[in-house]
């Protein structure tokens, strides 16, 4: 039996990450109550993003042209390259407005248990990119979990012999956090990454 259009919409919305059935229902009812133009614009936007958005030829970010805006922006420092796991991580760093260099998106992390090795990531492209000699520092901004740490260590071992400065984003306590509630690993990282004032 084919589900009715409303149930079909709810089922499709519920497939989105972080969207449960109740949220999917609320979204479906919102779409249903909105003017017809809204649904058409939403549908067109989804279709357009699927047809036009692809990976940047240089950094593997998302773009609708050959090179993304970060790679085309001549004001960004090409000597500093920040390596991230995903486009979402890139956008999180951009929201800080602190990083003025360029990016490289790996599209994942090393995870042998899941069958993800260096060949499945954009590591070969990173090494090729470093061949022009412009990059002086690479910031490894992978997540502080087992896979992120393993990926950062793997990259550090590849990059150090190239004579490029390799750094890792700091880890430790979040702003507004309490020492009393921090786990031991976080406290240990905060102590080892301390800096002189």
CSV table of C-alpha atoms in Angstrom, one decimal:
chain,number,residue,atom,x,y,z
A,1,UNK,CA,0.0,0.0,0.0
A,2,UNK,CA,1.4,3.4,-1.0
A,3,UNK,CA,1.4,5.9,1.9
A,4,UNK,CA,-0.6,9.1,1.5
A,5,UNK,CA,1.3,12.2,0.5
A,6,UNK,CA,1.5,13.6,4.0
A,7,UNK,CA,2.9,10.4,5.5
A,8,UNK,CA,5.3,10.1,2.6
A,9,UNK,CA,6.6,13.6,3.3
A,10,UNK,CA,6.9,12.9,7.0
A,11,UNK,CA,8.8,9.7,6.2
A,12,UNK,CA,11.2,11.5,3.9
A,13,UNK,CA,11.8,14.4,6.4
A,14,UNK,CA,12.4,11.8,9.2
A,15,UNK,CA,15.3,10.4,7.2
A,16,UNK,CA,17.2,13.7,7.7
A,17,UNK,CA,19.9,13.5,10.4
A,18,UNK,CA,18.8,14.8,13.8
A,19,UNK,CA,15.1,14.8,12.7
A,20,UNK,CA,12.8,12.4,14.6
A,21,UNK,CA,9.3,11.6,13.7
A,22,UNK,CA,7.7,14.3,15.8
A,23,UNK,CA,9.9,17.0,14.3
A,24,UNK,CA,9.3,15.6,10.8
A,25,UNK,CA,5.5,15.9,11.4
A,26,UNK,CA,5.9,19.5,12.6
A,27,UNK,CA,8.0,20.3,9.5
A,28,UNK,CA,5.5,18.6,7.2
A,29,UNK,CA,2.6,20.5,8.8
A,30,UNK,CA,4.5,23.8,8.4
A,31,UNK,CA,5.0,23.1,4.7
A,32,UNK,CA,1.4,22.2,4.4
A,33,UNK,CA,0.2,25.4,6.0
A,34,UNK,CA,2.7,27.6,4.1
A,35,UNK,CA,1.7,29.3,0.8
A,36,UNK,CA,2.1,27.1,-2.3
A,37,UNK,CA,5.0,29.3,-3.4
A,38,UNK,CA,7.0,28.3,-0.3
A,39,UNK,CA,6.8,24.6,-1.1
A,40,UNK,CA,7.8,25.3,-4.7
A,41,UNK,CA,10.8,27.4,-3.6
A,42,UNK,CA,11.8,24.7,-1.1
A,43,UNK,CA,11.6,22.0,-3.8
A,44,UNK,CA,13.5,24.1,-6.3
A,45,UNK,CA,16.2,24.9,-3.7
A,46,UNK,CA,16.7,21.2,-2.9
A,47,UNK,CA,16.8,20.3,-6.6
A,48,UNK,CA,19.3,23.1,-7.4
A,49,UNK,CA,21.6,22.1,-4.6
A,50,UNK,CA,21.7,18.5,-5.8
A,51,UNK,CA,22.3,19.6,-9.4
A,52,UNK,CA,24.8,22.4,-8.9
A,53,UNK,CA,26.8,21.9,-5.7
A,54,UNK,CA,29.9,19.8,-5.9
A,55,UNK,CA,33.4,19.6,-4.4
A,56,UNK,CA,35.9,22.4,-4.9
A,57,UNK,CA,38.7,21.2,-7.2
A,58,UNK,CA,41.4,22.5,-4.8
A,59,UNK,CA,40.3,22.1,-1.2
A,60,UNK,CA,37.3,19.8,-1.5
A,61,UNK,CA,34.9,22.1,0.2
A,62,UNK,CA,31.4,22.6,-1.3
A,63,UNK,CA,30.9,25.0,-4.1
A,64,UNK,CA,28.8,25.7,-7.2
A,65,UNK,CA,31.8,26.8,-9.2
A,66,UNK,CA,35.2,25.1,-9.9
A,67,UNK,CA,36.9,26.8,-6.9
A,68,UNK,CA,35.1,27.7,-3.7
A,69,UNK,CA,35.0,31.2,-2.3
A,70,UNK,CA,37.8,30.3,0.2
A,71,UNK,CA,40.1,29.3,-2.5
A,72,UNK,CA,39.2,32.3,-4.8
A,73,UNK,CA,39.7,34.8,-2.0
A,74,UNK,CA,43.1,36.3,-2.5
A,75,UNK,CA,43.0,38.0,0.9
A,76,UNK,CA,43.3,34.6,2.6
A,77,UNK,CA,46.8,33.5,3.7
A,78,UNK,CA,47.9,30.7,1.4
A,79,UNK,CA,50.8,29.9,3.7
A,80,UNK,CA,48.5,28.5,6.4
A,81,UNK,CA,46.4,25.5,5.6
A,82,UNK,CA,43.8,24.1,8.1
A,83,UNK,CA,42.9,20.4,7.6
A,84,UNK,CA,39.3,19.5,8.7
A,85,UNK,CA,37.3,16.3,8.6
A,86,UNK,CA,34.1,17.7,7.1
A,87,UNK,CA,32.5,20.8,5.5
A,88,UNK,CA,30.5,21.3,8.7
A,89,UNK,CA,33.8,21.5,10.7
A,90,UNK,CA,35.1,24.1,8.1
A,91,UNK,CA,32.0,26.2,8.7
A,92,UNK,CA,32.3,25.9,12.5
A,93,UNK,CA,35.9,27.4,12.2
A,94,UNK,CA,34.7,30.1,9.9
A,95,UNK,CA,32.0,31.2,12.3
A,96,UNK,CA,34.8,32.1,14.8
A,97,UNK,CA,36.2,34.7,12.2
A,98,UNK,CA,39.7,33.9,13.6
A,99,UNK,CA,41.2,31.8,10.8
A,100,UNK,CA,42.4,33.7,7.8
A,101,UNK,CA,44.1,30.9,5.9
A,102,UNK,CA,43.0,28.3,3.5
A,103,UNK,CA,41.3,24.9,4.1
A,104,UNK,CA,41.5,21.3,3.0
A,105,UNK,CA,38.6,19.0,3.7
A,106,UNK,CA,39.4,15.3,4.2
A,107,UNK,CA,35.8,14.0,4.0
A,108,UNK,CA,36.2,11.7,7.0
A,109,UNK,CA,38.7,10.2,9.3
A,110,UNK,CA,40.8,7.0,9.4
A,111,UNK,CA,38.6,4.2,10.8
A,112,UNK,CA,39.9,0.7,10.0
A,113,UNK,CA,37.0,-0.9,11.7
A,114,UNK,CA,34.7,0.9,9.3
A,115,UNK,CA,37.0,0.2,6.3
A,116,UNK,CA,38.1,3.8,6.0
A,117,UNK,CA,41.8,4.0,5.2
A,118,UNK,CA,44.0,6.8,3.8
A,119,UNK,CA,42.8,5.9,0.2
A,120,UNK,CA,39.2,6.8,1.1
A,121,UNK,CA,40.2,10.3,2.3
A,122,UNK,CA,41.5,13.3,0.5
A,123,UNK,CA,45.1,12.8,1.8
A,124,UNK,CA,46.7,12.1,-1.6
A,125,UNK,CA,45.2,15.4,-2.9
A,126,UNK,CA,46.6,17.2,0.2
A,127,UNK,CA,50.1,16.0,-0.5
A,128,UNK,CA,49.8,17.0,-4.1
A,129,UNK,CA,48.6,20.4,-3.1
A,130,UNK,CA,51.7,20.9,-0.9
A,131,UNK,CA,53.9,20.4,-3.9
A,132,UNK,CA,53.8,24.1,-4.9
A,133,UNK,CA,55.8,25.0,-1.8
A,134,UNK,CA,53.5,27.9,-0.7
A,135,UNK,CA,52.2,26.2,2.5
A,136,UNK,CA,54.4,26.9,5.6
A,137,UNK,CA,52.1,25.6,8.3
A,138,UNK,CA,49.4,23.0,8.5
A,139,UNK,CA,46.9,23.1,11.3
A,140,UNK,CA,45.3,19.7,12.0
A,141,UNK,CA,41.7,20.4,13.1
A,142,UNK,CA,40.3,16.9,13.4
A,143,UNK,CA,38.0,16.0,16.3
A,144,UNK,CA,39.5,15.0,19.6
A,145,UNK,CA,38.1,11.5,19.4
A,146,UNK,CA,40.0,8.2,18.7
A,147,UNK,CA,39.6,8.4,14.9
A,148,UNK,CA,40.4,12.2,14.8
A,149,UNK,CA,43.5,11.7,16.9
A,150,UNK,CA,44.6,8.7,14.8
A,151,UNK,CA,44.1,10.8,11.6
A,152,UNK,CA,46.0,13.7,13.0
A,153,UNK,CA,48.9,11.4,14.1
A,154,UNK,CA,49.0,9.8,10.6
A,155,UNK,CA,49.1,13.2,8.9
A,156,UNK,CA,51.7,14.5,11.2
A,157,UNK,CA,54.0,11.6,10.4
A,158,UNK,CA,53.5,12.2,6.7
A,159,UNK,CA,53.9,16.0,6.8
A,160,UNK,CA,56.8,16.5,9.3
A,161,UNK,CA,59.5,15.1,6.9
A,162,UNK,CA,58.4,17.6,4.3
A,163,UNK,CA,59.7,20.5,6.5
A,164,UNK,CA,56.3,22.1,7.0
A,165,UNK,CA,55.3,23.3,10.4
A,166,UNK,CA,52.5,21.0,11.7
A,167,UNK,CA,50.3,22.2,14.6
A,168,UNK,CA,47.2,20.7,16.2
A,169,UNK,CA,44.2,22.7,17.5
A,170,UNK,CA,44.3,23.0,21.3
A,171,UNK,CA,42.1,20.8,23.4
A,172,UNK,CA,40.9,21.1,26.9
A,173,UNK,CA,38.2,22.8,28.9
A,174,UNK,CA,35.4,24.7,27.1
A,175,UNK,CA,34.7,28.3,28.0
A,176,UNK,CA,32.4,28.5,30.9
A,177,UNK,CA,33.2,24.9,31.9
A,178,UNK,CA,33.8,23.8,35.5
A,179,UNK,CA,36.8,21.8,36.5
A,180,UNK,CA,34.7,19.8,38.9
A,181,UNK,CA,32.6,18.3,36.1
A,182,UNK,CA,35.3,17.8,33.5
A,183,UNK,CA,36.4,14.2,32.7
A,184,UNK,CA,40.0,13.1,33.4
A,185,UNK,CA,41.1,13.0,29.7
A,186,UNK,CA,39.9,16.5,29.2
A,187,UNK,CA,41.7,17.8,32.3
A,188,UNK,CA,44.8,16.0,31.3
A,189,UNK,CA,44.7,17.6,27.8
A,190,UNK,CA,44.1,21.0,29.3
A,191,UNK,CA,47.1,20.6,31.6
A,192,UNK,CA,49.4,19.3,28.8
A,193,UNK,CA,48.3,22.1,26.4
A,194,UNK,CA,48.8,24.9,29.0
A,195,UNK,CA,50.4,28.1,27.8
A,196,UNK,CA,52.4,30.8,29.5
A,197,UNK,CA,50.6,34.1,30.2
